[in-house]
Amino acid sequence: MLTEMKTFVGLKMTMGSMKSNNYIKYWQTKSPVIRTPGFGEIMSRNRVLTILRFVCFHDVDEEVPHRGEPGYNKTHKIQEFMDIINEKFKTNYSL
């Protein structure tokens, strides 16, 4: 399970640098011109969509400011997770 989640996070990070307007296009195989190499070999599209459906990185009971209110954070749902990831990158990688 942990290995699968690491794989999922890695794919999501890669997706963030390879913009597409549709998740399915990352796995599309009909045209080699628009296919994203490796995605299908790493994890199936259906598995990624299933994980996306159930994964939650924030406390759903926590009160958060809404858009337009002071303190609003667009990334509040993943902020704690990103703080952990950023700290790990700082600890393990340098430029």
PDB file of C-alpha atoms in Angstrom:
ATOM      1  CA  MET A   1       0.000   0.000   0.000  1.00  0.00           C
ATOM      2  CA  LEU A   2       2.785   2.467   0.884  1.00  0.00           C
ATOM      3  CA  THR A   3       4.642   1.717  -2.355  1.00  0.00           C
ATOM      4  CA  GLU A   4       1.429   2.225  -4.297  1.00  0.00           C
ATOM      5  CA  MET A   5       0.825   5.596  -2.612  1.00  0.00           C
ATOM      6  CA  LYS A   6       4.402   6.676  -3.369  1.00  0.00           C
ATOM      7  CA  THR A   7       3.790   5.721  -6.995  1.00  0.00           C
ATOM      8  CA  PHE A   8       0.505   7.641  -6.994  1.00  0.00           C
ATOM      9  CA  VAL A   9       2.140  10.766  -5.532  1.00  0.00           C
ATOM     10  CA  GLY A  10       4.970  10.512  -8.079  1.00  0.00           C
ATOM     11  CA  LEU A  11       2.481  10.306 -10.936  1.00  0.00           C
ATOM     12  CA  LYS A  12       0.519  13.262  -9.549  1.00  0.00           C
ATOM     13  CA  MET A  13       3.714  15.319  -9.278  1.00  0.00           C
ATOM     14  CA  THR A  14       4.604  14.420 -12.867  1.00  0.00           C
ATOM     15  CA  MET A  15       1.097  15.362 -13.993  1.00  0.00           C
ATOM     16  CA  GLY A  16       1.629  18.749 -12.393  1.00  0.00           C
ATOM     17  CA  SER A  17       4.533  19.432 -14.732  1.00  0.00           C
ATOM     18  CA  MET A  18       2.830  17.956 -17.813  1.00  0.00           C
ATOM     19  CA  LYS A  19      -0.439  19.837 -18.162  1.00  0.00           C
ATOM     20  CA  SER A  20      -3.396  18.069 -19.719  1.00  0.00           C
ATOM     21  CA  ASN A  21      -7.051  19.016 -19.536  1.00  0.00           C
ATOM     22  CA  ASN A  22      -8.104  15.406 -18.969  1.00  0.00           C
ATOM     23  CA  TYR A  23      -6.686  12.576 -16.828  1.00  0.00           C
ATOM     24  CA  ILE A  24      -7.503  10.007 -19.486  1.00  0.00           C
ATOM     25  CA  LYS A  25      -5.124  11.636 -21.978  1.00  0.00           C
ATOM     26  CA  TYR A  26      -2.116  10.671 -19.850  1.00  0.00           C
ATOM     27  CA  TRP A  27      -2.951   7.023 -20.564  1.00  0.00           C
ATOM     28  CA  GLN A  28      -4.251   7.427 -24.103  1.00  0.00           C
ATOM     29  CA  THR A  29      -2.505   4.934 -26.387  1.00  0.00           C
ATOM     30  CA  LYS A  30      -4.189   5.422 -29.758  1.00  0.00           C
ATOM     31  CA  SER A  31      -1.817   8.139 -30.890  1.00  0.00           C
ATOM     32  CA  PRO A  32       1.896   7.962 -30.052  1.00  0.00           C
ATOM     33  CA  VAL A  33       2.081  11.719 -30.640  1.00  0.00           C
ATOM     34  CA  ILE A  34      -0.092  12.606 -27.623  1.00  0.00           C
ATOM     35  CA  ARG A  35       0.576   9.552 -25.442  1.00  0.00           C
ATOM     36  CA  THR A  36       2.488  10.134 -22.223  1.00  0.00           C
ATOM     37  CA  PRO A  37       5.160   7.393 -22.112  1.00  0.00           C
ATOM     38  CA  GLY A  38       5.325   5.312 -18.971  1.00  0.00           C
ATOM     39  CA  PHE A  39       2.078   6.189 -17.250  1.00  0.00           C
ATOM     40  CA  GLY A  40       0.298   2.962 -18.214  1.00  0.00           C
ATOM     41  CA  GLU A  41       3.312   0.872 -17.292  1.00  0.00           C
ATOM     42  CA  ILE A  42       3.595   2.473 -13.851  1.00  0.00           C
ATOM     43  CA  MET A  43      -0.048   2.384 -12.760  1.00  0.00           C
ATOM     44  CA  SER A  44      -3.330   1.809 -14.550  1.00  0.00           C
ATOM     45  CA  ARG A  45      -5.593   4.769 -15.221  1.00  0.00           C
ATOM     46  CA  ASN A  46      -8.452   3.075 -13.371  1.00  0.00           C
ATOM     47  CA  ARG A  47      -6.308   2.571 -10.258  1.00  0.00           C
ATOM     48  CA  VAL A  48      -5.257   6.238 -10.232  1.00  0.00           C
ATOM     49  CA  LEU A  49      -8.878   7.340 -10.599  1.00  0.00           C
ATOM     50  CA  THR A  50      -9.934   5.008  -7.773  1.00  0.00           C
ATOM     51  CA  ILE A  51      -7.254   6.376  -5.445  1.00  0.00           C
ATOM     52  CA  LEU A  52      -8.223   9.949  -6.373  1.00  0.00           C
ATOM     53  CA  ARG A  53     -11.798   9.151  -5.493  1.00  0.00           C
ATOM     54  CA  PHE A  54     -10.947   8.050  -1.948  1.00  0.00           C
ATOM     55  CA  VAL A  55      -7.750   9.851  -0.912  1.00  0.00           C
ATOM     56  CA  CYS A  56      -8.089  12.868   1.380  1.00  0.00           C
ATOM     57  CA  PHE A  57      -5.150  14.866   2.754  1.00  0.00           C
ATOM     58  CA  HIS A  58      -7.040  17.269   5.005  1.00  0.00           C
ATOM     59  CA  ASP A  59      -9.335  17.283   8.018  1.00  0.00           C
ATOM     60  CA  VAL A  60     -12.848  17.544   6.580  1.00  0.00           C
ATOM     61  CA  ASP A  61     -14.190  18.844   9.908  1.00  0.00           C
ATOM     62  CA  GLU A  62     -11.725  21.756  10.016  1.00  0.00           C
ATOM     63  CA  GLU A  63     -13.252  25.183   9.428  1.00  0.00           C
ATOM     64  CA  VAL A  64     -11.361  26.996   6.654  1.00  0.00           C
ATOM     65  CA  PRO A  65     -11.843  30.468   5.171  1.00  0.00           C
ATOM     66  CA  HIS A  66     -13.731  30.532   1.894  1.00  0.00           C
ATOM     67  CA  ARG A  67     -12.597  32.240  -1.308  1.00  0.00           C
ATOM     68  CA  GLY A  68     -12.542  35.999  -0.809  1.00  0.00           C
ATOM     69  CA  GLU A  69     -12.262  35.746   2.981  1.00  0.00           C
ATOM     70  CA  PRO A  70      -9.081  36.719   4.859  1.00  0.00           C
ATOM     71  CA  GLY A  71      -6.734  33.751   5.287  1.00  0.00           C
ATOM     72  CA  TYR A  72      -8.117  31.854   2.305  1.00  0.00           C
ATOM     73  CA  ASN A  73      -5.618  29.289   0.973  1.00  0.00           C
ATOM     74  CA  LYS A  74      -6.391  27.752  -2.399  1.00  0.00           C
ATOM     75  CA  THR A  75      -4.245  24.726  -1.538  1.00  0.00           C
ATOM     76  CA  HIS A  76      -5.608  24.154   1.979  1.00  0.00           C
ATOM     77  CA  LYS A  77      -6.696  20.594   1.150  1.00  0.00           C
ATOM     78  CA  ILE A  78      -3.117  19.506   0.468  1.00  0.00           C
ATOM     79  CA  GLN A  79      -1.131  22.131   2.393  1.00  0.00           C
ATOM     80  CA  GLU A  80      -0.068  19.905   5.299  1.00  0.00           C
ATOM     81  CA  PHE A  81       0.944  17.133   2.890  1.00  0.00           C
ATOM     82  CA  MET A  82       2.922  19.602   0.735  1.00  0.00           C
ATOM     83  CA  ASP A  83       4.688  20.986   3.808  1.00  0.00           C
ATOM     84  CA  ILE A  84       5.880  17.452   4.633  1.00  0.00           C
ATOM     85  CA  ILE A  85       6.966  16.789   1.032  1.00  0.00           C
ATOM     86  CA  ASN A  86       8.810  20.128   0.815  1.00  0.00           C
ATOM     87  CA  GLU A  87      10.652  19.442   4.069  1.00  0.00           C
ATOM     88  CA  LYS A  88      11.692  15.990   2.805  1.00  0.00           C
ATOM     89  CA  PHE A  89      12.971  17.518  -0.445  1.00  0.00           C
ATOM     90  CA  LYS A  90      14.953  20.153   1.480  1.00  0.00           C
ATOM     91  CA  THR A  91      16.474  17.458   3.687  1.00  0.00           C
ATOM     92  CA  ASN A  92      17.353  15.004   0.912  1.00  0.00           C
ATOM     93  CA  TYR A  93      18.061  17.141  -2.163  1.00  0.00           C
ATOM     94  CA  SER A  94      20.067  20.260  -2.875  1.00  0.00           C
ATOM     95  CA  LEU A  95      20.664  22.380  -5.950  1.00  0.00           C
TER      96      LEU A  95
END
